[in-house]
Each structure stands twice: as structure tokens, then as C-alpha cells.
Short mmCIF file of C-alpha atoms in Angstrom, two decimals:
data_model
loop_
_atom_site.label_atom_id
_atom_site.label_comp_id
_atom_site.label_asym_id
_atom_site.label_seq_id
_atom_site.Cartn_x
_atom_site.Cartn_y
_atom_site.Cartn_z
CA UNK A 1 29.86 11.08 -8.58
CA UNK A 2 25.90 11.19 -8.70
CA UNK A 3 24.01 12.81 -5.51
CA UNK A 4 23.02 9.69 -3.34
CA UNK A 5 19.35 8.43 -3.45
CA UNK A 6 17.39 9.25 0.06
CA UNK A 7 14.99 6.95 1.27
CA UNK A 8 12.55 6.95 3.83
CA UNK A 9 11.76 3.53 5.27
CA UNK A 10 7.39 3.20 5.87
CA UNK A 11 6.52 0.12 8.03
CA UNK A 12 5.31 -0.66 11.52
CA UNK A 13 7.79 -3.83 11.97
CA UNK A 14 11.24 -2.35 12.80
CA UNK A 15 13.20 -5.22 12.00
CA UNK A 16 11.43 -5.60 8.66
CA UNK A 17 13.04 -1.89 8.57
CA UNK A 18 16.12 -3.35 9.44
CA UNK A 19 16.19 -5.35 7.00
CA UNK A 20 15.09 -3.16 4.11
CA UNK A 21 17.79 -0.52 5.35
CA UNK A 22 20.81 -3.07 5.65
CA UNK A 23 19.29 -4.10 1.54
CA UNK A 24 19.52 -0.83 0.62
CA UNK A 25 22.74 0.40 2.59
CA UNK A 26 24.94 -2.14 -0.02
CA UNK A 27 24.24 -0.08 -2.54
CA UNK A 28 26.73 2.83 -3.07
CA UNK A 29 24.09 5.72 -3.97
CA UNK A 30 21.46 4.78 -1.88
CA UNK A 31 20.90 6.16 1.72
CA UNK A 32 18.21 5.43 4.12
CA UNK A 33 17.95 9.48 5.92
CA UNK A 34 14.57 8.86 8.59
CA UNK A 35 12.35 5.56 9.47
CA UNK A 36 8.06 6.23 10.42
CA UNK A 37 6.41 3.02 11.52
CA UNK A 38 2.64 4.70 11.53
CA UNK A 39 0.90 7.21 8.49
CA UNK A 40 1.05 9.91 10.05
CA UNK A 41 4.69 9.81 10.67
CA UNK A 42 5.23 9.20 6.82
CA UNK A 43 3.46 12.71 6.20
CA UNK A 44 4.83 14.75 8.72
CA UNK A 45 8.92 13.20 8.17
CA UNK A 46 8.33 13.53 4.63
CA UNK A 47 7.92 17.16 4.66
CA UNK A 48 10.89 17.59 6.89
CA UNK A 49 13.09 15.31 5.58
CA UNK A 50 11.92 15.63 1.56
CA UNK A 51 13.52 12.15 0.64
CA UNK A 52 14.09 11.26 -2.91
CA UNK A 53 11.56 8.24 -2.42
CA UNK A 54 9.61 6.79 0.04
CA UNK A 55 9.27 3.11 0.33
CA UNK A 56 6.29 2.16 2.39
CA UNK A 57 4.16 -0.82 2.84
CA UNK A 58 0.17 -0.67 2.99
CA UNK A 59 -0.59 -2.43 5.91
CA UNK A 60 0.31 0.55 8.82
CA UNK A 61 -1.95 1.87 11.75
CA UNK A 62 -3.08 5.14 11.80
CA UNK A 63 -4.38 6.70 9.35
CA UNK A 64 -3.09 3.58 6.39
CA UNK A 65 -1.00 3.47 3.74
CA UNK A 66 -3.38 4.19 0.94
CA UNK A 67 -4.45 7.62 2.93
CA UNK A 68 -0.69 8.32 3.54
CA UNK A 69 -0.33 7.93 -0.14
CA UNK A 70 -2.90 10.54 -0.90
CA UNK A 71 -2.07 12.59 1.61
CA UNK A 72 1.78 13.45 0.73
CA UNK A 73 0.77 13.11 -3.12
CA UNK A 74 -2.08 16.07 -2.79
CA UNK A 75 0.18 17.87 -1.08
CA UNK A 76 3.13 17.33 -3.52
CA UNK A 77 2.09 15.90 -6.62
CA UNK A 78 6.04 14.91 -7.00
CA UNK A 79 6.49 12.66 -4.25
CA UNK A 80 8.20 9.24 -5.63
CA UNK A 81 6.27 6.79 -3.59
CA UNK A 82 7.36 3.16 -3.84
CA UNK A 83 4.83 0.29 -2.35
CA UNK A 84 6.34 -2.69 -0.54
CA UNK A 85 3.47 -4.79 -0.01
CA UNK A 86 2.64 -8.07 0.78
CA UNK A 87 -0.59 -8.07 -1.50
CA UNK A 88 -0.43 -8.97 -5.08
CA UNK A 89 -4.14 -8.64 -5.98
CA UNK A 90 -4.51 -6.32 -8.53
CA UNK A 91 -6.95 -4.28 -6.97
CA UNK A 92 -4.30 -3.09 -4.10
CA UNK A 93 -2.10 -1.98 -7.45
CA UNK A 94 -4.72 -0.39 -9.04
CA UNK A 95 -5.28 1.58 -5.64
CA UNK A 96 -1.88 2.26 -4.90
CA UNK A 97 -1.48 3.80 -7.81
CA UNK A 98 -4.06 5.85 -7.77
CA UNK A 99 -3.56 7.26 -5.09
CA UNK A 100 -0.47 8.61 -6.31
CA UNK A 101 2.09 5.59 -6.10
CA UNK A 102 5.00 5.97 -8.38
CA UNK A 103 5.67 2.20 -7.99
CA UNK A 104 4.71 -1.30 -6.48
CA UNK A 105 6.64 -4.45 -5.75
CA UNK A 106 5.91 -7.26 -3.49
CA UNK A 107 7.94 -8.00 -0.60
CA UNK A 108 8.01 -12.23 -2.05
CA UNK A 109 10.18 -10.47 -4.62
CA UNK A 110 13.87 -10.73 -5.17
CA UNK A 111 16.12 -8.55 -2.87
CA UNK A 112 17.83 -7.08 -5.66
CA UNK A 113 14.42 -6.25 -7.23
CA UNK A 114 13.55 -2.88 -4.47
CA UNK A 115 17.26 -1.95 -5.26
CA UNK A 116 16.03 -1.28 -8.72
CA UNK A 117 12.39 -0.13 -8.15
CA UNK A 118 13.73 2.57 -5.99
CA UNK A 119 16.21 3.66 -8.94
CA UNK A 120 13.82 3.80 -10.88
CA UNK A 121 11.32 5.57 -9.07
CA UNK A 122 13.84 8.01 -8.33
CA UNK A 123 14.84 8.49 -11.98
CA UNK A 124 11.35 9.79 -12.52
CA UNK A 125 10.11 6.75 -13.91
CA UNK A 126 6.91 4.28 -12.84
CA UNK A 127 8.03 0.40 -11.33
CA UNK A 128 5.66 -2.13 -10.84
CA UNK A 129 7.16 -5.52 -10.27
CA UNK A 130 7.37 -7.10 -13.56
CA UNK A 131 4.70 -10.30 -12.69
CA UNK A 132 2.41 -7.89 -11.73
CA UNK A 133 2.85 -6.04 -14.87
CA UNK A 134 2.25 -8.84 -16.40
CA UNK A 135 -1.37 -9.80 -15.10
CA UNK A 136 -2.45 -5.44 -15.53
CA UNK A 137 -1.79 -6.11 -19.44
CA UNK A 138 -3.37 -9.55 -19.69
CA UNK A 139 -6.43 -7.59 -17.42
CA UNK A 140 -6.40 -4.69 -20.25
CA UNK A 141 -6.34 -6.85 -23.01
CA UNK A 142 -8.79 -9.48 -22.22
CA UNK A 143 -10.94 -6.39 -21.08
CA UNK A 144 -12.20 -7.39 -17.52
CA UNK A 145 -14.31 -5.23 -15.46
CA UNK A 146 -11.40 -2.64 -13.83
CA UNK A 147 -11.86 -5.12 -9.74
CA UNK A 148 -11.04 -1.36 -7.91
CA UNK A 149 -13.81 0.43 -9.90
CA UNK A 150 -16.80 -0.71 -7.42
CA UNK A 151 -15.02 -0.49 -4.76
CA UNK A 152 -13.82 3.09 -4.99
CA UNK A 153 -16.86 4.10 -2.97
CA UNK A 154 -14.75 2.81 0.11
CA UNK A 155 -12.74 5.30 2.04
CA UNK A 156 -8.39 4.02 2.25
CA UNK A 157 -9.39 2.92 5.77
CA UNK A 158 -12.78 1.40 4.97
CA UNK A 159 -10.72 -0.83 2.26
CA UNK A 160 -8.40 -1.87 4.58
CA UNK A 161 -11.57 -2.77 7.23
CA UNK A 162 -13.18 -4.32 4.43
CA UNK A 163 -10.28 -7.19 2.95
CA UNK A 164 -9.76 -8.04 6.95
CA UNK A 165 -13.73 -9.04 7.30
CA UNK A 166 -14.03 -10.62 4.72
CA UNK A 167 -11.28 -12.77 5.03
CA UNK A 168 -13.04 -14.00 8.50
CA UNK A 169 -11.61 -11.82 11.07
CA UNK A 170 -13.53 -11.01 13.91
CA UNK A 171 -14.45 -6.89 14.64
CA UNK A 172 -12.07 -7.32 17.88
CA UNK A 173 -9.24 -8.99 15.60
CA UNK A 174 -9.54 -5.80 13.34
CA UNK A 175 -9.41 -3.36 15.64
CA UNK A 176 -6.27 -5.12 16.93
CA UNK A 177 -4.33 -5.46 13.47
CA UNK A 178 -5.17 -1.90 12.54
CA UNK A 179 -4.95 -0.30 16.36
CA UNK A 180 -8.57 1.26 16.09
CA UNK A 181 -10.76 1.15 18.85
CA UNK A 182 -13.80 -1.76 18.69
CA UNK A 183 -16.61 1.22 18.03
CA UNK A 184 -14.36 2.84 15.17
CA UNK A 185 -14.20 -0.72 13.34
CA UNK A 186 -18.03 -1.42 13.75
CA UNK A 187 -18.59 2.59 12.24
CA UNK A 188 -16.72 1.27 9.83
CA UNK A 189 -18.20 -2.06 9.08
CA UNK A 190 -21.54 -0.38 9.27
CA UNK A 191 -20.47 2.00 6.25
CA UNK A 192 -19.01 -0.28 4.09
CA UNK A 193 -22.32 -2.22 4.42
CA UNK A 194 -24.19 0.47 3.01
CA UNK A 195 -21.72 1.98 0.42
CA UNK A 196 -21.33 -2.30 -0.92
CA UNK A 197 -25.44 -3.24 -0.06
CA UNK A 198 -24.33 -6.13 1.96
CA UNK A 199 -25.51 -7.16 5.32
CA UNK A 200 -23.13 -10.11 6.55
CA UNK A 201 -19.63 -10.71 6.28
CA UNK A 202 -19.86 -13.73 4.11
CA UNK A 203 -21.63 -11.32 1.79
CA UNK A 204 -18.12 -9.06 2.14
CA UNK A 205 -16.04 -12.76 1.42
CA UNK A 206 -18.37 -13.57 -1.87
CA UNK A 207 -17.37 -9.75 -3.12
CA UNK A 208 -14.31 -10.23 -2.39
CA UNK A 209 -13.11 -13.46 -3.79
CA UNK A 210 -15.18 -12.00 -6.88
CA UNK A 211 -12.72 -9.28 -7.46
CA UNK A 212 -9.74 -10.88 -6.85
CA UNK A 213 -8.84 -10.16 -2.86
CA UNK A 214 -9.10 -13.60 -2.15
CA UNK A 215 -8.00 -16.63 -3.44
CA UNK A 216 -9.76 -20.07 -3.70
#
């Protein structure tokens, strides 16, 4: 009989966590060891636990997903980190993965499709959902401007600050979704202003829907 598959479960919503581990309990070799709700719990579990793969969703307070990603990857470049995400832009996929994501599927997909990104992953091999795939390849062939190229000058956390103003939430709404104090958002905002030459949000909205975070 092959070894089981351990998981660790990434998200701040523990009955999404729930439901993910009751998904993944039906299958016979998979096994959900330890749960982290916030970043830094990912990093710290992970190097106490050492699960087979992680699956862990983008949108967490602390210190993000995309940092969490980079963090555990520099620190072991073998980490099989699985994105469940409920972005499909490309540019999140073209982040995740370079941060160090071994796969990416969205959480509109098909139940039975994280069963097999997370055999996958932990087979040594790279998963991203096969729509998504898709619209990378068309991107390549077509040869469009690489959307996360321009925007690499953003910090993880700067990003996340970033796709929240410009899709018209207020500084106080953003410190609330991300759990960051009011002054840390505007040292944010005021950064990302500088590193993208904007001045106003609806300058942040135009960039935006120009590289694909937001949709008409």
C-alpha cells in the first residue's frame, strides 16, 4: 500500500477548511495532518509538521499568501505548494507561481478536481487547473505583454493592497479584509503610488482592468 498523502489545510474560513478536509478525507491516501488560518501559521506548521503538500488560498491576514509562498519555498525549495484561490486572473497565476507554487486551481472548480491537483503536486509534478492552462498558452502564443511583469515592483502585501483599491474599497474596508491597521494600509497605498506613478485610486482601477484584475 502507498504511504498516505499529508496535507496541510491554508485558509482563514474554518468551515471552508471543513469542507476541503471532509473532500479530501474520501480519498483513501490522502490525510489532512494540521490546519493554519493566518501566513504565519503556514510557515511555522510547515516546518514542524513537513506535509507532503500544502493547499492554501491567497487571500489570508498576516503576512499573505503570496509572502507565505516565498517564505516556505526560500526556505525549502521542495515544498509542494498547491493554490486554492478564488482569482482566475492570470496575473495571480503568474504570481503564485513564481513565488514558488507547485500548482493552482480555483475553488469554482470541480470537487474532484483538488483531489487530483494535490496528487499531482505530490507526485512531483506542476497542476494548474486545466481552463487556466488554457488562457497561459493562448497568452504565450498570441504574445501579450507578460500582465505580472509591471507589477512585480509591488511587494506580496502591496499586491494584495493594490487589487482591493482598485476595485473601490475604501482604506478602512482594507484594513478590515486584510486585518492591518488603517496607518499600515495608507503606508501601503502611499508606496504603491510611487512604485505604479499613480495618484488616485481610479488611476489603480484603469491599471488594473488593463492587466486583467478586473473585469468589465
Amino acid at each position: 500500500m502507498n504511504p498516505k498523502i499529508t496535507v496541510m489545510l491554508v485558509d482563514d474560513h474554518a468551515v471552508v477548511r471543513a469542507g476541503y478536509r471532509l473532500l479530501l478525507s474520501q480519498s483513501d491516501n490522502i490525510e489532512v495532518v494540521c490546519e493554519a488560518e493566518r501566513g504565519e501559521e503556514a510557515c511555522q506548521y510547515y516546518s514542524e509538521w513537513h506535509p507532503n503538500v500544502i493547499v492554501m488560498d491567497l487571500s489570508l491576514p498576516g503576512i499573505g499568501g503570496l509572502a507565505s509562498i516565498r517564505r516556505i519555498s526560500s526556505r525549502d525549495p521542495g515544498a509542494k505548494i498547491l493554490v486554492f484561490s478564488i482569482y482566475d486572473e492570470l496575473v495571480y497565476v503568474l504570481r503564485a507561481l513564481e513565488a514558488g507554487a507547485k500548482g493552482y486551481i480555483t475553488k469554482s472548480s470541480a470537487p474532484e478536481t483538488l483531489v487530483e491537483a494535490v496528487k499531482k503536486v505530490a507526485g512531483g509534478e506542476t497542476y494548474v487547473e486545466p481552463e487556466i492552462a488554457q488562457r497561459l498558452l493562448v497568452q504565450t502564443i498570441a504574445g501579450k505583454k507578460d500582465a505580472s511583469i509591471d507589477l512585480n515592483a509591488l511587494s506580496a502585501r502591496e499586491f494584495d493592497v493594490f487589487c482591493l483599491l482598485a476595485k473601490g474599497y475604501t482604506t478602512r474596508e482594507v484594513a478590515d479584509e486584510l486585518r492591518l491597521s488603517y496607518k499600515t494600509v495608507g503606508n501601503y497605498t502611499t508606496l504603491i503610488k510611487n512604485k505604479l506613478n499613480v495618484s488616485t485610486t481610479a488611476e489603480m482601477a484603469r491599471l488594473a482592468y488593463q492587466y486583467g484584475l478586473l473585469k468589465a
